Amino acid sequence: MKEVSETYLKNRQKVLDLTNQDINLSLENDEQVYIAVFDVPVDSGIVGLHTQTLALVFGLHTPIYSGIGEASTDLEQDKEVMHAMQSVLVSSHQALDGMKKVNDVSYYESDYIRVYFKTRSGIFFKELNEDTKIDQFLKMLMYHVYQTISRKFGTSD
């Protein structure tokens, strides 16, 4: 049985619980995405290292949380990472029609990337387990941020 740390779960939930008022962000419409969470399975035999979460909070944060409880923070201090994060959030509304509105955002084990987009009208979810245009688009958005972080900070993901 794979497990993740309590710290990881709390960090992930804290991001998903944020409201646009919490971050002092005025939204233009109900489809404007201001938080994106990508739960990403990672190849590892070490308990907790089999998952990580890329969290994007518009204009504020771009942390990567590891299932063992570690966090890479302040990545958004780099202008290119901030720009990549903002461009993903600005583009992500295009995927909402292909996602399902959900109330339960609890972490669960999966071999697939899970995407959560938060808007004023709720949280939208998609597990990327198909080779559809929407899955490809969502992966492209996520990889755009990962590639920018990798280029700037030399991490490999």
PDB file of C-alpha atoms in Angstrom:
ATOM      1  CA  MET A   1       0.000   0.000   0.000  1.00  0.00           C
ATOM      2  CA  LYS A   2       1.375   3.379  -1.017  1.00  0.00           C
ATOM      3  CA  GLU A   3       1.091   6.224   1.461  1.00  0.00           C
ATOM      4  CA  VAL A   4       1.669   9.963   1.581  1.00  0.00           C
ATOM      5  CA  SER A   5       2.516  12.123   4.583  1.00  0.00           C
ATOM      6  CA  GLU A   6       0.075  14.161   6.626  1.00  0.00           C
ATOM      7  CA  THR A   7       2.138  17.285   5.818  1.00  0.00           C
ATOM      8  CA  TYR A   8       1.684  16.628   2.100  1.00  0.00           C
ATOM      9  CA  LEU A   9      -2.085  16.194   2.499  1.00  0.00           C
ATOM     10  CA  LYS A  10      -2.381  19.393   4.562  1.00  0.00           C
ATOM     11  CA  ASN A  11      -0.315  21.455   2.076  1.00  0.00           C
ATOM     12  CA  ARG A  12      -2.359  20.177  -0.858  1.00  0.00           C
ATOM     13  CA  GLN A  13      -5.680  20.807   0.894  1.00  0.00           C
ATOM     14  CA  LYS A  14      -4.611  24.292   2.011  1.00  0.00           C
ATOM     15  CA  VAL A  15      -4.194  25.305  -1.634  1.00  0.00           C
ATOM     16  CA  LEU A  16      -7.536  23.819  -2.662  1.00  0.00           C
ATOM     17  CA  ASP A  17      -9.290  25.579   0.240  1.00  0.00           C
ATOM     18  CA  LEU A  18      -8.117  29.060  -0.814  1.00  0.00           C
ATOM     19  CA  THR A  19     -10.780  31.398  -2.129  1.00  0.00           C
ATOM     20  CA  ASN A  20     -10.245  34.300  -4.499  1.00  0.00           C
ATOM     21  CA  GLN A  21     -10.988  36.599  -1.523  1.00  0.00           C
ATOM     22  CA  ASP A  22      -8.187  34.912   0.479  1.00  0.00           C
ATOM     23  CA  ILE A  23      -5.697  35.871  -2.224  1.00  0.00           C
ATOM     24  CA  ASN A  24      -7.277  39.280  -2.852  1.00  0.00           C
ATOM     25  CA  LEU A  25      -8.143  38.439  -6.456  1.00  0.00           C
ATOM     26  CA  SER A  26     -11.093  39.946  -8.265  1.00  0.00           C
ATOM     27  CA  LEU A  27     -12.501  37.486 -10.818  1.00  0.00           C
ATOM     28  CA  GLU A  28     -13.943  38.580 -14.142  1.00  0.00           C
ATOM     29  CA  ASN A  29     -16.342  35.627 -14.521  1.00  0.00           C
ATOM     30  CA  ASP A  30     -17.350  32.222 -13.146  1.00  0.00           C
ATOM     31  CA  GLU A  31     -15.046  30.357 -15.534  1.00  0.00           C
ATOM     32  CA  GLN A  32     -11.840  32.172 -14.604  1.00  0.00           C
ATOM     33  CA  VAL A  33      -9.435  29.585 -13.156  1.00  0.00           C
ATOM     34  CA  TYR A  34      -7.361  30.961 -10.290  1.00  0.00           C
ATOM     35  CA  ILE A  35      -6.017  27.741  -8.772  1.00  0.00           C
ATOM     36  CA  ALA A  36      -4.744  24.638 -10.535  1.00  0.00           C
ATOM     37  CA  VAL A  37      -3.605  21.491  -8.782  1.00  0.00           C
ATOM     38  CA  PHE A  38      -1.897  18.687 -10.692  1.00  0.00           C
ATOM     39  CA  ASP A  39      -1.437  15.436  -8.734  1.00  0.00           C
ATOM     40  CA  VAL A  40       1.338  13.627 -10.568  1.00  0.00           C
ATOM     41  CA  PRO A  41       2.378   9.990 -10.108  1.00  0.00           C
ATOM     42  CA  VAL A  42       6.162   9.581 -10.026  1.00  0.00           C
ATOM     43  CA  ASP A  43       8.160   6.378 -10.503  1.00  0.00           C
ATOM     44  CA  SER A  44       9.662   5.549  -7.116  1.00  0.00           C
ATOM     45  CA  GLY A  45       9.800   2.576  -4.815  1.00  0.00           C
ATOM     46  CA  ILE A  46      10.178   4.866  -1.803  1.00  0.00           C
ATOM     47  CA  VAL A  47       7.032   5.378   0.271  1.00  0.00           C
ATOM     48  CA  GLY A  48       5.693   8.884  -0.356  1.00  0.00           C
ATOM     49  CA  LEU A  49       8.002   9.650  -3.271  1.00  0.00           C
ATOM     50  CA  HIS A  50       5.558   8.081  -5.726  1.00  0.00           C
ATOM     51  CA  THR A  51       3.545  11.279  -6.001  1.00  0.00           C
ATOM     52  CA  GLN A  52       3.933  15.023  -6.154  1.00  0.00           C
ATOM     53  CA  THR A  53       1.593  17.935  -6.585  1.00  0.00           C
ATOM     54  CA  LEU A  54       2.193  21.011  -8.680  1.00  0.00           C
ATOM     55  CA  ALA A  55       0.011  23.784  -7.245  1.00  0.00           C
ATOM     56  CA  LEU A  56      -0.587  27.049  -9.084  1.00  0.00           C
ATOM     57  CA  VAL A  57      -2.184  29.973  -7.261  1.00  0.00           C
ATOM     58  CA  PHE A  58      -2.711  32.921  -9.593  1.00  0.00           C
ATOM     59  CA  GLY A  59      -0.099  35.613  -9.088  1.00  0.00           C
ATOM     60  CA  LEU A  60       1.125  34.167  -5.792  1.00  0.00           C
ATOM     61  CA  HIS A  61       2.564  30.674  -5.534  1.00  0.00           C
ATOM     62  CA  THR A  62       3.882  27.796  -7.605  1.00  0.00           C
ATOM     63  CA  PRO A  63       4.971  25.173  -5.066  1.00  0.00           C
ATOM     64  CA  ILE A  64       5.668  21.514  -5.770  1.00  0.00           C
ATOM     65  CA  TYR A  65       4.680  19.251  -2.876  1.00  0.00           C
ATOM     66  CA  SER A  66       6.191  15.790  -2.531  1.00  0.00           C
ATOM     67  CA  GLY A  67       4.217  12.940  -1.003  1.00  0.00           C
ATOM     68  CA  ILE A  68       6.881  12.580   1.701  1.00  0.00           C
ATOM     69  CA  GLY A  69       6.060  16.083   2.952  1.00  0.00           C
ATOM     70  CA  GLU A  70       8.836  18.088   1.310  1.00  0.00           C
ATOM     71  CA  ALA A  71       8.020  21.239  -0.621  1.00  0.00           C
ATOM     72  CA  SER A  72       9.812  23.230  -3.286  1.00  0.00           C
ATOM     73  CA  THR A  73       8.628  26.773  -2.685  1.00  0.00           C
ATOM     74  CA  ASP A  74       9.362  30.292  -3.924  1.00  0.00           C
ATOM     75  CA  LEU A  75       9.677  29.012  -7.492  1.00  0.00           C
ATOM     76  CA  GLU A  76       7.386  31.865  -8.571  1.00  0.00           C
ATOM     77  CA  GLN A  77      10.094  34.336  -7.521  1.00  0.00           C
ATOM     78  CA  ASP A  78      11.556  33.681 -10.961  1.00  0.00           C
ATOM     79  CA  LYS A  79       9.824  35.848 -13.578  1.00  0.00           C
ATOM     80  CA  GLU A  80       9.692  33.068 -16.179  1.00  0.00           C
ATOM     81  CA  VAL A  81       8.095  30.625 -13.736  1.00  0.00           C
ATOM     82  CA  MET A  82       5.554  33.285 -12.698  1.00  0.00           C
ATOM     83  CA  HIS A  83       4.775  33.965 -16.355  1.00  0.00           C
ATOM     84  CA  ALA A  84       4.398  30.219 -17.102  1.00  0.00           C
ATOM     85  CA  MET A  85       2.055  29.798 -14.119  1.00  0.00           C
ATOM     86  CA  GLN A  86      -0.081  32.760 -15.128  1.00  0.00           C
ATOM     87  CA  SER A  87      -0.269  31.696 -18.781  1.00  0.00           C
ATOM     88  CA  VAL A  88      -1.457  28.232 -17.712  1.00  0.00           C
ATOM     89  CA  LEU A  89      -4.168  29.695 -15.481  1.00  0.00           C
ATOM     90  CA  VAL A  90      -5.286  32.158 -18.154  1.00  0.00           C
ATOM     91  CA  SER A  91      -5.544  29.344 -20.754  1.00  0.00           C
ATOM     92  CA  SER A  92      -7.028  26.662 -18.528  1.00  0.00           C
ATOM     93  CA  HIS A  93     -10.659  27.824 -18.800  1.00  0.00           C
ATOM     94  CA  GLN A  94     -10.657  26.246 -22.271  1.00  0.00           C
ATOM     95  CA  ALA A  95     -10.634  22.807 -20.630  1.00  0.00           C
ATOM     96  CA  LEU A  96     -13.556  23.305 -18.237  1.00  0.00           C
ATOM     97  CA  ASP A  97     -16.171  21.877 -20.630  1.00  0.00           C
ATOM     98  CA  GLY A  98     -14.253  18.589 -20.670  1.00  0.00           C
ATOM     99  CA  MET A  99     -13.980  18.401 -16.890  1.00  0.00           C
ATOM    100  CA  LYS A 100     -16.433  17.368 -14.175  1.00  0.00           C
ATOM    101  CA  LYS A 101     -17.521  19.690 -11.358  1.00  0.00           C
ATOM    102  CA  VAL A 102     -16.719  18.016  -8.022  1.00  0.00           C
ATOM    103  CA  ASN A 103     -17.067  18.597  -4.300  1.00  0.00           C
ATOM    104  CA  ASP A 104     -14.642  15.904  -3.145  1.00  0.00           C
ATOM    105  CA  VAL A 105     -11.016  16.883  -3.761  1.00  0.00           C
ATOM    106  CA  SER A 106      -9.494  14.294  -1.423  1.00  0.00           C
ATOM    107  CA  TYR A 107      -6.182  12.820  -2.486  1.00  0.00           C
ATOM    108  CA  TYR A 108      -6.322   9.282  -3.836  1.00  0.00           C
ATOM    109  CA  GLU A 109      -3.794   6.912  -5.364  1.00  0.00           C
ATOM    110  CA  SER A 110      -3.756   6.693  -9.145  1.00  0.00           C
ATOM    111  CA  ASP A 111      -1.424   5.816 -11.992  1.00  0.00           C
ATOM    112  CA  TYR A 112      -2.718   8.889 -13.843  1.00  0.00           C
ATOM    113  CA  ILE A 113      -2.288  12.638 -13.491  1.00  0.00           C
ATOM    114  CA  ARG A 114      -5.279  14.252 -11.744  1.00  0.00           C
ATOM    115  CA  VAL A 115      -6.135  17.890 -12.495  1.00  0.00           C
ATOM    116  CA  TYR A 116      -8.228  20.220 -10.333  1.00  0.00           C
ATOM    117  CA  PHE A 117      -9.144  23.742 -11.495  1.00  0.00           C
ATOM    118  CA  LYS A 118     -10.777  26.119  -9.033  1.00  0.00           C
ATOM    119  CA  THR A 119     -13.143  28.832 -10.261  1.00  0.00           C
ATOM    120  CA  ARG A 120     -15.691  31.067  -8.571  1.00  0.00           C
ATOM    121  CA  SER A 121     -18.386  28.542  -9.546  1.00  0.00           C
ATOM    122  CA  GLY A 122     -16.572  25.534  -8.071  1.00  0.00           C
ATOM    123  CA  ILE A 123     -13.818  22.996  -8.607  1.00  0.00           C
ATOM    124  CA  PHE A 124     -13.495  21.089 -11.870  1.00  0.00           C
ATOM    125  CA  PHE A 125     -11.693  17.742 -12.112  1.00  0.00           C
ATOM    126  CA  LYS A 126     -10.253  15.451 -14.774  1.00  0.00           C
ATOM    127  CA  GLU A 127      -8.162  12.325 -14.456  1.00  0.00           C
ATOM    128  CA  LEU A 128      -5.913  12.123 -17.511  1.00  0.00           C
ATOM    129  CA  ASN A 129      -6.460   8.463 -18.374  1.00  0.00           C
ATOM    130  CA  GLU A 130      -7.403   8.859 -22.031  1.00  0.00           C
ATOM    131  CA  ASP A 131      -5.626  10.126 -25.116  1.00  0.00           C
ATOM    132  CA  THR A 132      -8.153  12.837 -25.912  1.00  0.00           C
ATOM    133  CA  LYS A 133      -7.533  16.416 -27.009  1.00  0.00           C
ATOM    134  CA  ILE A 134      -8.525  17.646 -23.536  1.00  0.00           C
ATOM    135  CA  ASP A 135      -6.075  15.252 -21.826  1.00  0.00           C
ATOM    136  CA  GLN A 136      -3.302  16.306 -24.195  1.00  0.00           C
ATOM    137  CA  PHE A 137      -4.106  19.991 -23.610  1.00  0.00           C
ATOM    138  CA  LEU A 138      -4.056  19.602 -19.813  1.00  0.00           C
ATOM    139  CA  LYS A 139      -0.752  17.683 -19.926  1.00  0.00           C
ATOM    140  CA  MET A 140       0.713  20.388 -22.157  1.00  0.00           C
ATOM    141  CA  LEU A 141      -0.295  23.069 -19.641  1.00  0.00           C
ATOM    142  CA  MET A 142       1.309  21.168 -16.772  1.00  0.00           C
ATOM    143  CA  TYR A 143       4.493  20.340 -18.688  1.00  0.00           C
ATOM    144  CA  HIS A 144       4.866  24.002 -19.671  1.00  0.00           C
ATOM    145  CA  VAL A 145       5.309  24.908 -15.995  1.00  0.00           C
ATOM    146  CA  TYR A 146       7.478  21.871 -15.208  1.00  0.00           C
ATOM    147  CA  GLN A 147       9.761  22.599 -18.174  1.00  0.00           C
ATOM    148  CA  THR A 148      10.143  26.243 -17.144  1.00  0.00           C
ATOM    149  CA  ILE A 149      11.000  25.214 -13.575  1.00  0.00           C
ATOM    150  CA  SER A 150      13.436  22.597 -14.859  1.00  0.00           C
ATOM    151  CA  ARG A 151      15.127  25.115 -17.158  1.00  0.00           C
ATOM    152  CA  LYS A 152      15.432  27.697 -14.380  1.00  0.00           C
ATOM    153  CA  PHE A 153      16.246  25.485 -11.402  1.00  0.00           C
ATOM    154  CA  GLY A 154      17.749  22.362 -12.959  1.00  0.00           C
ATOM    155  CA  THR A 155      15.202  19.911 -11.559  1.00  0.00           C
ATOM    156  CA  SER A 156      14.271  16.923 -13.628  1.00  0.00           C
ATOM    157  CA  ASP A 157      10.645  15.908 -13.803  1.00  0.00           C
TER     158      ASP A 157
END
